[in-house]
Short mmCIF file of C-alpha atoms in Angstrom, two decimals:
data_model
loop_
_atom_site.label_atom_id
_atom_site.label_comp_id
_atom_site.label_asym_id
_atom_site.label_seq_id
_atom_site.Cartn_x
_atom_site.Cartn_y
_atom_site.Cartn_z
CA UNK A 1 89.01 143.89 115.20
CA UNK A 2 92.28 144.22 113.34
CA UNK A 3 92.61 147.05 110.77
CA UNK A 4 95.93 145.61 109.63
CA UNK A 5 96.32 142.81 107.12
CA UNK A 6 98.30 139.99 108.67
CA UNK A 7 99.62 136.81 107.07
CA UNK A 8 98.96 133.79 109.25
CA UNK A 9 100.31 130.28 109.12
CA UNK A 10 99.44 127.09 110.97
CA UNK A 11 101.93 124.53 112.23
CA UNK A 12 100.68 120.97 112.62
CA UNK A 13 102.77 118.71 114.81
CA UNK A 14 102.82 115.18 116.18
CA UNK A 15 103.83 114.54 119.78
CA UNK A 16 104.36 111.34 121.72
CA UNK A 17 102.63 111.86 125.08
CA UNK A 18 103.51 108.51 126.64
CA UNK A 19 103.94 104.84 125.90
CA UNK A 20 103.49 101.66 127.89
CA UNK A 21 102.41 98.05 128.05
CA UNK A 22 99.21 96.31 129.14
CA UNK A 23 99.18 92.60 129.94
CA UNK A 24 96.20 90.48 128.99
CA UNK A 25 95.81 86.98 130.41
CA UNK A 26 94.86 84.25 127.96
CA UNK A 27 93.12 81.25 129.46
CA UNK A 28 90.57 78.83 128.08
CA UNK A 29 89.54 75.28 127.35
CA UNK A 30 89.09 74.17 123.76
CA UNK A 31 87.29 71.08 122.55
CA UNK A 32 88.16 69.19 119.37
CA UNK A 33 84.71 68.88 117.81
CA UNK A 34 85.62 67.77 114.30
CA UNK A 35 85.56 64.00 113.98
CA UNK A 36 88.34 64.06 111.37
CA UNK A 37 90.83 64.69 114.17
CA UNK A 38 91.82 61.61 116.22
CA UNK A 39 91.98 61.54 120.03
CA UNK A 40 94.90 63.19 121.80
CA UNK A 41 97.65 61.15 123.43
CA UNK A 42 100.09 63.97 124.20
CA UNK A 43 100.36 67.70 123.43
CA UNK A 44 103.62 68.75 121.74
CA UNK A 45 103.08 72.50 121.91
CA UNK A 46 101.19 75.45 120.54
CA UNK A 47 101.77 78.41 118.29
CA UNK A 48 99.61 81.51 118.33
CA UNK A 49 98.89 84.50 116.12
CA UNK A 50 97.25 87.60 117.58
CA UNK A 51 95.82 90.44 115.48
CA UNK A 52 94.24 93.73 116.56
CA UNK A 53 90.94 94.27 114.76
CA UNK A 54 89.67 97.56 116.22
CA UNK A 55 90.49 100.53 118.49
CA UNK A 56 87.90 102.95 119.84
CA UNK A 57 88.06 105.84 122.31
CA UNK A 58 85.30 105.49 124.91
CA UNK A 59 85.39 108.39 127.35
CA UNK A 60 88.54 108.06 129.43
CA UNK A 61 89.52 104.69 127.92
CA UNK A 62 90.62 103.19 124.64
CA UNK A 63 89.01 99.84 123.93
CA UNK A 64 91.23 97.45 121.98
CA UNK A 65 89.74 94.33 120.41
CA UNK A 66 91.44 91.54 118.53
CA UNK A 67 91.37 87.95 117.38
CA UNK A 68 93.61 85.02 118.27
CA UNK A 69 94.39 81.91 116.28
CA UNK A 70 95.89 79.00 118.23
CA UNK A 71 97.55 76.07 116.46
CA UNK A 72 97.97 73.09 118.79
CA UNK A 73 100.23 70.23 117.73
CA UNK A 74 99.56 66.88 119.36
CA UNK A 75 100.37 63.18 119.13
CA UNK A 76 97.32 61.03 118.47
CA UNK A 77 96.31 57.71 120.00
CA UNK A 78 95.61 56.12 116.63
CA UNK A 79 97.59 53.07 115.55
CA UNK A 80 99.21 52.67 112.12
CA UNK A 81 97.32 50.58 109.61
CA UNK A 82 100.39 49.73 107.53
CA UNK A 83 104.01 48.81 108.13
CA UNK A 84 105.57 51.98 106.70
CA UNK A 85 106.50 54.91 109.01
CA UNK A 86 103.38 56.67 110.18
CA UNK A 87 103.01 60.26 111.36
CA UNK A 88 100.91 60.57 114.49
CA UNK A 89 101.39 64.35 114.74
CA UNK A 90 98.27 66.40 114.07
CA UNK A 91 97.50 70.10 114.27
CA UNK A 92 94.18 71.64 115.18
CA UNK A 93 93.25 75.31 114.98
CA UNK A 94 91.19 77.15 117.61
CA UNK A 95 89.95 80.73 117.22
CA UNK A 96 89.25 83.17 120.02
CA UNK A 97 88.80 86.88 120.67
CA UNK A 98 90.19 89.31 123.22
CA UNK A 99 89.34 92.79 124.48
CA UNK A 100 91.14 95.15 126.86
CA UNK A 101 91.30 98.81 127.82
CA UNK A 102 94.02 101.45 127.92
CA UNK A 103 93.36 104.14 130.53
CA UNK A 104 93.65 107.77 129.42
CA UNK A 105 94.78 110.66 131.62
CA UNK A 106 92.44 113.58 132.25
CA UNK A 107 94.35 115.92 129.90
CA UNK A 108 94.58 113.48 127.00
CA UNK A 109 92.04 114.62 124.41
CA UNK A 110 91.98 114.38 120.62
CA UNK A 111 94.64 111.70 120.74
CA UNK A 112 95.80 108.94 118.42
CA UNK A 113 96.75 105.58 119.87
CA UNK A 114 99.09 103.16 118.12
CA UNK A 115 98.82 99.61 119.48
CA UNK A 116 100.71 96.43 118.69
CA UNK A 117 100.28 93.02 120.29
CA UNK A 118 102.81 90.31 121.10
CA UNK A 119 102.58 86.96 122.81
CA UNK A 120 104.79 86.86 125.88
CA UNK A 121 104.03 83.26 126.79
CA UNK A 122 101.81 80.44 125.54
CA UNK A 123 101.27 76.94 126.89
CA UNK A 124 98.94 74.09 125.92
CA UNK A 125 98.04 71.25 128.31
CA UNK A 126 96.14 68.01 127.83
CA UNK A 127 92.85 67.98 129.76
CA UNK A 128 91.39 64.86 128.19
CA UNK A 129 91.56 63.04 124.88
CA UNK A 130 89.32 65.67 123.20
CA UNK A 131 90.07 68.82 125.20
CA UNK A 132 93.08 71.14 125.45
CA UNK A 133 93.71 73.89 127.98
CA UNK A 134 95.54 76.98 126.68
CA UNK A 135 97.07 79.68 128.87
CA UNK A 136 99.41 82.55 128.20
CA UNK A 137 100.14 86.27 128.34
CA UNK A 138 99.36 88.71 125.54
CA UNK A 139 101.09 92.10 125.69
CA UNK A 140 99.58 95.27 124.24
CA UNK A 141 102.37 97.73 123.45
CA UNK A 142 100.91 101.18 122.93
CA UNK A 143 101.86 104.77 122.31
CA UNK A 144 99.53 107.73 122.79
CA UNK A 145 100.11 110.64 120.41
CA UNK A 146 98.72 114.14 120.18
CA UNK A 147 98.15 115.72 116.79
CA UNK A 148 98.23 119.42 117.63
CA UNK A 149 98.40 122.74 115.84
CA UNK A 150 98.89 126.41 116.56
CA UNK A 151 98.39 129.49 114.42
CA UNK A 152 100.83 132.40 114.40
CA UNK A 153 101.38 135.68 112.56
CA UNK A 154 104.07 135.20 109.95
CA UNK A 155 104.10 138.70 108.42
CA UNK A 156 102.19 141.96 108.00
CA UNK A 157 101.01 142.93 104.54
CA UNK A 158 99.96 146.12 102.81
CA UNK A 159 101.20 148.72 105.34
CA UNK A 160 104.57 150.23 104.43
CA UNK A 161 104.83 152.23 107.64
CA UNK A 162 104.92 149.18 109.95
CA UNK A 163 108.36 147.83 110.80
CA UNK A 164 108.67 144.08 111.37
CA UNK A 165 111.31 141.88 112.97
CA UNK A 166 111.38 138.21 112.04
CA UNK A 167 113.28 135.21 113.32
CA UNK A 168 113.80 131.74 111.92
CA UNK A 169 112.55 128.72 113.86
CA UNK A 170 113.05 125.00 113.16
CA UNK A 171 109.78 123.10 112.68
CA UNK A 172 108.40 119.84 111.34
CA UNK A 173 105.34 119.94 109.15
CA UNK A 174 103.26 116.90 108.33
CA UNK A 175 103.41 117.42 104.58
CA UNK A 176 101.33 114.40 103.70
CA UNK A 177 100.05 111.00 104.74
CA UNK A 178 98.56 108.14 102.79
CA UNK A 179 96.80 104.90 103.62
CA UNK A 180 98.26 102.00 101.66
CA UNK A 181 96.76 98.78 100.31
CA UNK A 182 99.12 96.39 98.54
CA UNK A 183 97.80 93.19 96.99
CA UNK A 184 100.01 90.10 97.05
CA UNK A 185 99.80 86.71 95.36
CA UNK A 186 101.88 83.56 95.51
CA UNK A 187 101.76 80.14 93.89
CA UNK A 188 103.59 77.50 95.90
CA UNK A 189 104.17 74.06 94.45
CA UNK A 190 105.31 70.92 96.27
CA UNK A 191 108.05 69.24 94.23
CA UNK A 192 107.96 65.54 93.39
CA UNK A 193 110.33 64.67 96.26
CA UNK A 194 107.74 65.97 98.76
CA UNK A 195 104.43 64.44 99.76
CA UNK A 196 101.15 65.52 98.27
CA UNK A 197 99.32 68.15 100.31
CA UNK A 198 96.66 66.75 102.59
CA UNK A 199 96.13 69.70 104.96
CA UNK A 200 97.71 73.14 105.38
CA UNK A 201 98.62 73.54 109.05
CA UNK A 202 100.15 77.02 109.12
CA UNK A 203 100.86 79.91 106.76
CA UNK A 204 103.31 82.41 108.22
CA UNK A 205 104.04 85.74 106.52
CA UNK A 206 106.82 88.18 107.38
CA UNK A 207 107.38 91.57 105.74
CA UNK A 208 111.05 92.47 105.32
CA UNK A 209 113.40 94.62 103.24
CA UNK A 210 110.94 97.48 103.53
CA UNK A 211 111.83 100.57 101.55
CA UNK A 212 110.37 104.00 101.00
CA UNK A 213 111.60 106.58 98.52
CA UNK A 214 110.34 110.12 98.08
CA UNK A 215 110.71 112.25 94.97
CA UNK A 216 108.98 115.50 94.13
CA UNK A 217 105.27 114.90 94.61
CA UNK A 218 105.49 111.10 94.78
CA UNK A 219 106.28 108.36 97.28
CA UNK A 220 107.39 104.86 96.34
CA UNK A 221 106.84 102.00 98.82
CA UNK A 222 108.18 98.47 98.48
CA UNK A 223 108.78 95.35 100.57
CA UNK A 224 109.21 91.60 100.37
CA UNK A 225 106.80 89.16 102.00
CA UNK A 226 108.41 85.87 103.01
CA UNK A 227 105.81 83.12 103.05
CA UNK A 228 106.40 79.89 104.97
CA UNK A 229 103.72 77.25 104.62
CA UNK A 230 103.56 74.10 106.74
CA UNK A 231 101.46 71.19 105.56
CA UNK A 232 100.76 67.57 106.35
CA UNK A 233 101.43 65.02 103.64
CA UNK A 234 98.72 62.79 102.22
CA UNK A 235 98.07 59.45 103.94
CA UNK A 236 99.45 60.86 107.22
CA UNK A 237 102.95 61.11 105.85
CA UNK A 238 105.57 63.64 106.77
CA UNK A 239 105.20 67.28 107.72
CA UNK A 240 106.59 69.46 104.94
CA UNK A 241 107.22 73.16 104.36
CA UNK A 242 107.13 75.41 101.30
CA UNK A 243 108.76 78.84 101.03
CA UNK A 244 108.33 81.86 98.76
CA UNK A 245 109.43 85.49 98.80
CA UNK A 246 107.03 87.90 97.09
CA UNK A 247 107.90 91.50 96.18
CA UNK A 248 105.20 94.16 96.60
CA UNK A 249 105.35 97.81 95.58
CA UNK A 250 103.17 100.83 95.07
CA UNK A 251 103.53 104.44 94.02
CA UNK A 252 101.32 107.22 95.37
CA UNK A 253 101.07 110.92 94.61
CA UNK A 254 101.38 113.32 97.55
CA UNK A 255 101.65 116.97 96.44
CA UNK A 256 104.30 119.10 98.12
CA UNK A 257 106.74 116.39 99.21
CA UNK A 258 110.42 116.11 98.23
CA UNK A 259 113.36 113.76 98.65
CA UNK A 260 115.03 115.42 101.65
CA UNK A 261 111.99 115.00 103.92
CA UNK A 262 111.62 112.54 106.80
CA UNK A 263 109.56 109.40 106.20
CA UNK A 264 107.69 107.05 108.51
CA UNK A 265 105.99 103.86 107.34
CA UNK A 266 104.06 101.06 109.02
CA UNK A 267 102.99 97.92 107.12
CA UNK A 268 101.17 94.78 108.26
CA UNK A 269 99.70 91.69 106.59
CA UNK A 270 95.90 91.38 106.64
CA UNK A 271 93.32 89.01 105.17
CA UNK A 272 95.37 86.10 103.91
CA UNK A 273 93.52 83.36 102.02
CA UNK A 274 94.81 80.17 100.46
CA UNK A 275 93.49 77.16 98.58
CA UNK A 276 95.00 73.77 97.67
CA UNK A 277 94.68 72.92 93.97
CA UNK A 278 95.64 70.16 91.57
CA UNK A 279 98.78 70.29 89.48
CA UNK A 280 99.13 69.19 85.84
CA UNK A 281 99.03 65.49 86.73
CA UNK A 282 96.04 65.77 89.04
CA UNK A 283 97.85 65.76 92.41
CA UNK A 284 97.30 68.18 95.30
CA UNK A 285 100.63 69.96 95.04
CA UNK A 286 99.70 73.58 94.40
CA UNK A 287 98.76 76.24 96.96
CA UNK A 288 97.36 79.54 95.69
CA UNK A 289 97.73 82.37 98.20
CA UNK A 290 96.27 85.86 98.15
CA UNK A 291 96.86 88.47 100.84
CA UNK A 292 96.60 92.19 101.54
CA UNK A 293 99.28 94.37 103.10
CA UNK A 294 97.86 97.51 104.72
CA UNK A 295 99.65 100.43 106.25
CA UNK A 296 100.24 104.15 106.39
CA UNK A 297 103.04 106.39 105.23
CA UNK A 298 103.73 109.85 106.70
CA UNK A 299 106.03 112.50 105.24
CA UNK A 300 107.48 115.25 107.47
CA UNK A 301 109.46 118.32 106.49
CA UNK A 302 112.43 119.45 108.53
CA UNK A 303 112.74 123.13 107.77
CA UNK A 304 113.20 126.62 109.14
CA UNK A 305 110.36 129.12 108.86
CA UNK A 306 110.17 132.84 109.54
CA UNK A 307 108.00 133.87 112.48
CA UNK A 308 107.09 137.46 113.35
CA UNK A 309 109.02 138.35 116.49
CA UNK A 310 108.15 142.06 116.92
CA UNK A 311 106.48 144.94 115.08
CA UNK A 312 105.85 148.66 115.52
CA UNK A 313 104.96 151.80 113.57
CA UNK A 314 106.88 155.10 113.88
CA UNK A 315 103.70 157.07 113.21
CA UNK A 316 100.74 155.15 114.63
CA UNK A 317 99.96 152.98 117.61
CA UNK A 318 99.66 149.22 117.16
CA UNK A 319 99.11 146.53 119.76
CA UNK A 320 100.66 143.08 119.64
CA UNK A 321 98.91 140.14 121.25
CA UNK A 322 101.51 137.55 122.22
CA UNK A 323 101.13 133.91 123.14
CA UNK A 324 103.18 131.04 124.48
CA UNK A 325 103.03 127.47 123.24
CA UNK A 326 104.77 124.20 123.88
CA UNK A 327 104.95 121.60 121.14
CA UNK A 328 107.05 118.69 119.91
CA UNK A 329 109.52 118.42 117.08
CA UNK A 330 111.01 115.34 115.49
CA UNK A 331 114.72 115.35 116.23
CA UNK A 332 115.64 112.51 113.90
CA UNK A 333 114.78 109.05 112.62
CA UNK A 334 117.30 106.22 112.48
CA UNK A 335 117.51 102.60 111.39
CA UNK A 336 119.90 99.89 112.43
CA UNK A 337 120.24 96.11 112.27
CA UNK A 338 121.30 93.65 114.95
CA UNK A 339 121.94 89.90 114.85
CA UNK A 340 120.50 87.59 117.51
CA UNK A 341 122.30 84.25 117.91
CA UNK A 342 121.75 81.37 120.31
CA UNK A 343 122.07 77.58 120.45
CA UNK A 344 118.88 76.06 121.86
CA UNK A 345 119.05 72.75 123.69
CA UNK A 346 116.31 70.14 123.33
CA UNK A 347 114.26 69.24 126.38
CA UNK A 348 115.17 65.57 126.00
CA UNK A 349 118.94 65.27 125.60
CA UNK A 350 118.53 61.77 124.19
CA UNK A 351 116.73 63.10 121.11
CA UNK A 352 118.57 63.66 117.85
CA UNK A 353 117.38 66.17 115.28
CA UNK A 354 117.25 64.93 111.70
CA UNK A 355 115.77 68.01 110.03
CA UNK A 356 114.41 71.46 110.85
CA UNK A 357 110.99 71.66 109.21
CA UNK A 358 109.73 75.11 110.15
CA UNK A 359 111.10 78.12 112.03
CA UNK A 360 109.53 81.50 112.78
CA UNK A 361 110.45 84.38 115.08
CA UNK A 362 108.94 87.53 116.57
CA UNK A 363 111.34 90.22 117.88
CA UNK A 364 110.37 92.11 121.03
CA UNK A 365 112.18 95.05 122.67
CA UNK A 366 112.37 94.46 126.41
CA UNK A 367 114.41 97.44 127.61
CA UNK A 368 115.19 100.88 126.20
CA UNK A 369 117.65 103.39 127.68
CA UNK A 370 117.98 106.83 126.09
CA UNK A 371 121.40 108.46 126.56
CA UNK A 372 123.16 111.44 125.02
CA UNK A 373 123.94 110.61 121.38
CA UNK A 374 122.70 106.98 121.59
CA UNK A 375 119.94 104.55 122.51
CA UNK A 376 120.66 101.22 124.22
CA UNK A 377 118.23 98.40 123.46
CA UNK A 378 117.80 94.88 124.73
CA UNK A 379 115.28 92.38 123.48
CA UNK A 380 114.52 88.85 122.42
CA UNK A 381 113.40 87.02 119.32
CA UNK A 382 110.65 84.66 120.41
CA UNK A 383 111.51 81.63 118.33
CA UNK A 384 109.31 78.71 117.31
CA UNK A 385 110.97 75.64 115.77
CA UNK A 386 109.31 72.47 114.45
CA UNK A 387 111.82 69.69 113.84
CA UNK A 388 111.90 66.05 112.79
CA UNK A 389 113.56 63.50 115.07
CA UNK A 390 116.00 60.87 113.88
CA UNK A 391 114.04 57.69 114.61
CA UNK A 392 112.35 54.79 112.90
CA UNK A 393 108.96 56.46 113.31
CA UNK A 394 107.87 59.85 111.98
CA UNK A 395 108.39 61.69 115.25
CA UNK A 396 108.48 65.46 115.57
CA UNK A 397 109.27 67.96 118.29
CA UNK A 398 108.56 71.62 119.00
CA UNK A 399 111.00 74.04 120.58
CA UNK A 400 109.87 77.45 121.81
CA UNK A 401 112.50 79.75 123.32
CA UNK A 402 113.87 83.31 123.42
CA UNK A 403 117.00 84.33 121.51
CA UNK A 404 118.41 87.51 123.15
CA UNK A 405 119.90 90.53 121.40
CA UNK A 406 121.34 93.87 122.47
CA UNK A 407 122.50 96.86 120.47
CA UNK A 408 123.45 100.52 120.66
CA UNK A 409 122.06 102.86 118.01
CA UNK A 410 123.91 106.17 117.56
CA UNK A 411 121.72 109.24 116.98
CA UNK A 412 123.59 112.50 116.49
CA UNK A 413 122.40 115.29 118.78
CA UNK A 414 120.14 113.03 120.86
CA UNK A 415 119.70 113.98 124.53
CA UNK A 416 118.65 111.69 127.33
CA UNK A 417 115.54 113.76 128.11
CA UNK A 418 114.11 113.20 124.61
CA UNK A 419 111.36 110.68 123.95
CA UNK A 420 112.26 107.85 121.61
CA UNK A 421 109.92 105.36 119.92
CA UNK A 422 111.76 102.11 119.14
CA UNK A 423 110.35 99.28 117.01
CA UNK A 424 111.83 95.92 116.05
CA UNK A 425 110.96 93.81 113.00
CA UNK A 426 112.32 90.53 111.71
CA UNK A 427 114.42 90.58 108.54
CA UNK A 428 115.20 86.88 108.40
CA UNK A 429 115.69 83.84 110.65
CA UNK A 430 117.60 80.61 110.05
CA UNK A 431 117.92 77.41 112.04
CA UNK A 432 120.64 74.77 111.70
CA UNK A 433 121.43 71.51 113.50
CA UNK A 434 124.39 71.41 115.90
CA UNK A 435 124.65 67.97 117.49
CA UNK A 436 121.46 67.44 119.44
CA UNK A 437 120.82 71.21 119.59
CA UNK A 438 119.44 73.79 117.16
CA UNK A 439 121.38 76.96 116.35
CA UNK A 440 119.30 80.08 115.66
CA UNK A 441 120.48 83.16 113.80
CA UNK A 442 118.07 86.06 113.27
CA UNK A 443 118.57 89.52 111.78
CA UNK A 444 116.42 92.18 113.42
CA UNK A 445 115.75 95.65 112.01
CA UNK A 446 115.53 98.49 114.56
CA UNK A 447 113.77 101.77 113.74
CA UNK A 448 113.93 104.82 116.01
CA UNK A 449 111.98 108.08 116.08
CA UNK A 450 113.14 110.77 118.54
CA UNK A 451 111.03 113.73 119.74
CA UNK A 452 111.89 116.82 121.78
CA UNK A 453 109.75 119.59 123.25
CA UNK A 454 110.20 123.31 122.65
CA UNK A 455 108.65 126.39 124.28
CA UNK A 456 107.98 129.31 121.95
CA UNK A 457 106.75 132.88 122.26
CA UNK A 458 104.81 134.00 119.22
CA UNK A 459 102.51 136.80 118.06
CA UNK A 460 98.86 135.84 117.75
CA UNK A 461 97.39 139.16 116.61
CA UNK A 462 98.37 142.65 115.40
CA UNK A 463 95.73 145.31 116.14
CA UNK A 464 95.62 149.01 115.31
CA UNK A 465 95.69 151.05 118.51
CA UNK A 466 94.23 154.47 119.30
CA UNK A 467 94.36 157.28 116.74
CA UNK A 468 96.77 159.45 118.71
CA UNK A 469 99.62 160.60 116.45
CA UNK A 470 103.14 159.86 117.66
CA UNK A 471 105.26 163.02 117.91
CA UNK A 472 109.04 163.40 118.05
CA UNK A 473 110.34 164.67 121.38
CA UNK A 474 113.36 166.59 120.00
CA UNK A 475 114.87 167.80 116.75
CA UNK A 476 117.80 165.44 117.08
CA UNK A 477 119.12 163.10 119.75
CA UNK A 478 122.74 162.15 120.41
CA UNK A 479 122.54 158.76 122.12
CA UNK A 480 125.24 156.84 124.02
CA UNK A 481 124.76 153.09 123.42
CA UNK A 482 124.21 151.09 126.64
CA UNK A 483 124.60 147.38 127.32
CA UNK A 484 121.78 145.39 125.72
CA UNK A 485 120.86 148.06 123.18
CA UNK A 486 120.16 147.07 119.57
CA UNK A 487 119.26 149.19 116.58
CA UNK A 488 115.80 147.59 116.59
CA UNK A 489 115.14 148.55 120.22
CA UNK A 490 116.37 152.12 119.69
CA UNK A 491 114.37 152.60 116.47
CA UNK A 492 111.21 151.36 118.20
CA UNK A 493 111.78 153.51 121.29
CA UNK A 494 112.40 156.75 119.33
CA UNK A 495 109.80 156.20 116.56
CA UNK A 496 112.21 155.84 113.68
CA UNK A 497 113.45 152.93 111.58
CA UNK A 498 116.53 150.71 111.59
CA UNK A 499 117.35 151.70 108.02
CA UNK A 500 117.26 155.39 108.97
CA UNK A 501 119.68 154.79 111.87
CA UNK A 502 121.98 152.86 109.54
CA UNK A 503 121.94 155.68 106.97
CA UNK A 504 122.58 158.53 109.40
CA UNK A 505 125.33 156.71 111.30
CA UNK A 506 126.88 154.93 108.29
CA UNK A 507 126.45 151.53 109.92
CA UNK A 508 127.10 148.55 107.63
CA UNK A 509 126.34 145.77 110.13
CA UNK A 510 123.29 146.15 112.38
CA UNK A 511 124.89 143.85 114.94
CA UNK A 512 128.13 145.84 115.05
CA UNK A 513 127.28 148.38 117.76
CA UNK A 514 128.67 148.28 121.27
CA UNK A 515 128.26 150.03 124.58
CA UNK A 516 129.75 153.54 124.51
CA UNK A 517 129.16 154.22 120.82
CA UNK A 518 127.51 157.53 119.91
CA UNK A 519 124.51 157.43 117.61
CA UNK A 520 122.52 160.16 115.88
CA UNK A 521 118.80 159.52 116.29
CA UNK A 522 116.53 161.66 114.07
CA UNK A 523 113.73 163.70 115.57
CA UNK A 524 111.70 166.57 114.14
CA UNK A 525 114.65 167.79 112.05
CA UNK A 526 114.87 166.64 108.45
CA UNK A 527 118.12 165.12 107.14
#
């Protein structure tokens, strides 16, 4: 047991072990059971929303479960009952679940897994007038992290005789983390030039302009939520859309944080609910929406701390227990923005677009190359467009395609052997008509987080040795400095102190000794 008082400190760190993708096949047949929906003549297309609901470590696997909401647009067989233009396009919603596993390696214990899901491909086919077949590929993008720690001796306290040598080391400390819940509300109203609301077909929400600010002891989080609502007009009239942009913010207290620290934030929309209500004149023109944004914010310090490198006593024996450790540090975090542009051709070149009704996009990073000082990224924005055709009838079309993007993000000091986590999120997307094509322009935000590994020697324990008293070997020693000698090494070898060597030899700079210099080293004689 130690008879010496030591000051210990613990370093907590986060390390990306590995990342990857897991494909999940979507396939099923879905029956339209509700009699309010007419029979199907032709399927226009499908949109899908996938959400992860749970993650659980089960032995050597991580089970991921989620829910899927399909929206299938189709043309009905029904005939118009009046002479005015009549919309035969209907939308029906099907709900499903999915489950898959991520395999863990044998040495991956006490891990944290971050998982996101994207739809790589989705297709809806007509099976019969009441049944639709849906097939596609869902991608689970995951990263496995280790939250580790190691304890080291920072200093020795209460013993004047013990000499210590310290060195500064760069570290990241997780100074604080906080789970976030932000409540959002919106009130959308269909103007008089639009149809009354008969049925809400889709409510899409996209978080953008995310911001995080840290001041002493507090963190401020804010973002906008762009809401796009698609509905069908009363009496089977036109498809219409409503748009709103809602600002959300929250302030949380986290002791010990300050403005120069690194920040990491992840936000997602959960639990959206909406209801159609009457306006002042008794028409269904108002949609009340409530939703919850959940997420987590982490604050990391980027600092230098003193670690005990060596220690000895000129008069008593002490033993140092050393250790080696390997851990990860955050090199840097960076953000950038890239624009994705593409002109998408219609499947039928004879069609003419009158109006773009609804457009959404989901950015996906397809390739990542880490180089010295930069990261090269390529990806796509999976784009979904609902448009109205220029015709005598109320005809609509759906266009689903990929809009590519590529960018280079500069990160000072980055090396190609570092691990980099890259994420893409949509800032905004616009669609405009160009002839019989649709031009897409999307702004994508890129966030990067770079890690590197370090190997460190450190002192785990300082223990008092045997009680044998150290004795000087001579009254005085005249020493010729050799290559590799330092005042610390000489003081430790001859049971004296660095300050004593400086005093006797009138040395002003401990690093200013060189091979061939003569030094007086005290022994039994008193000076």
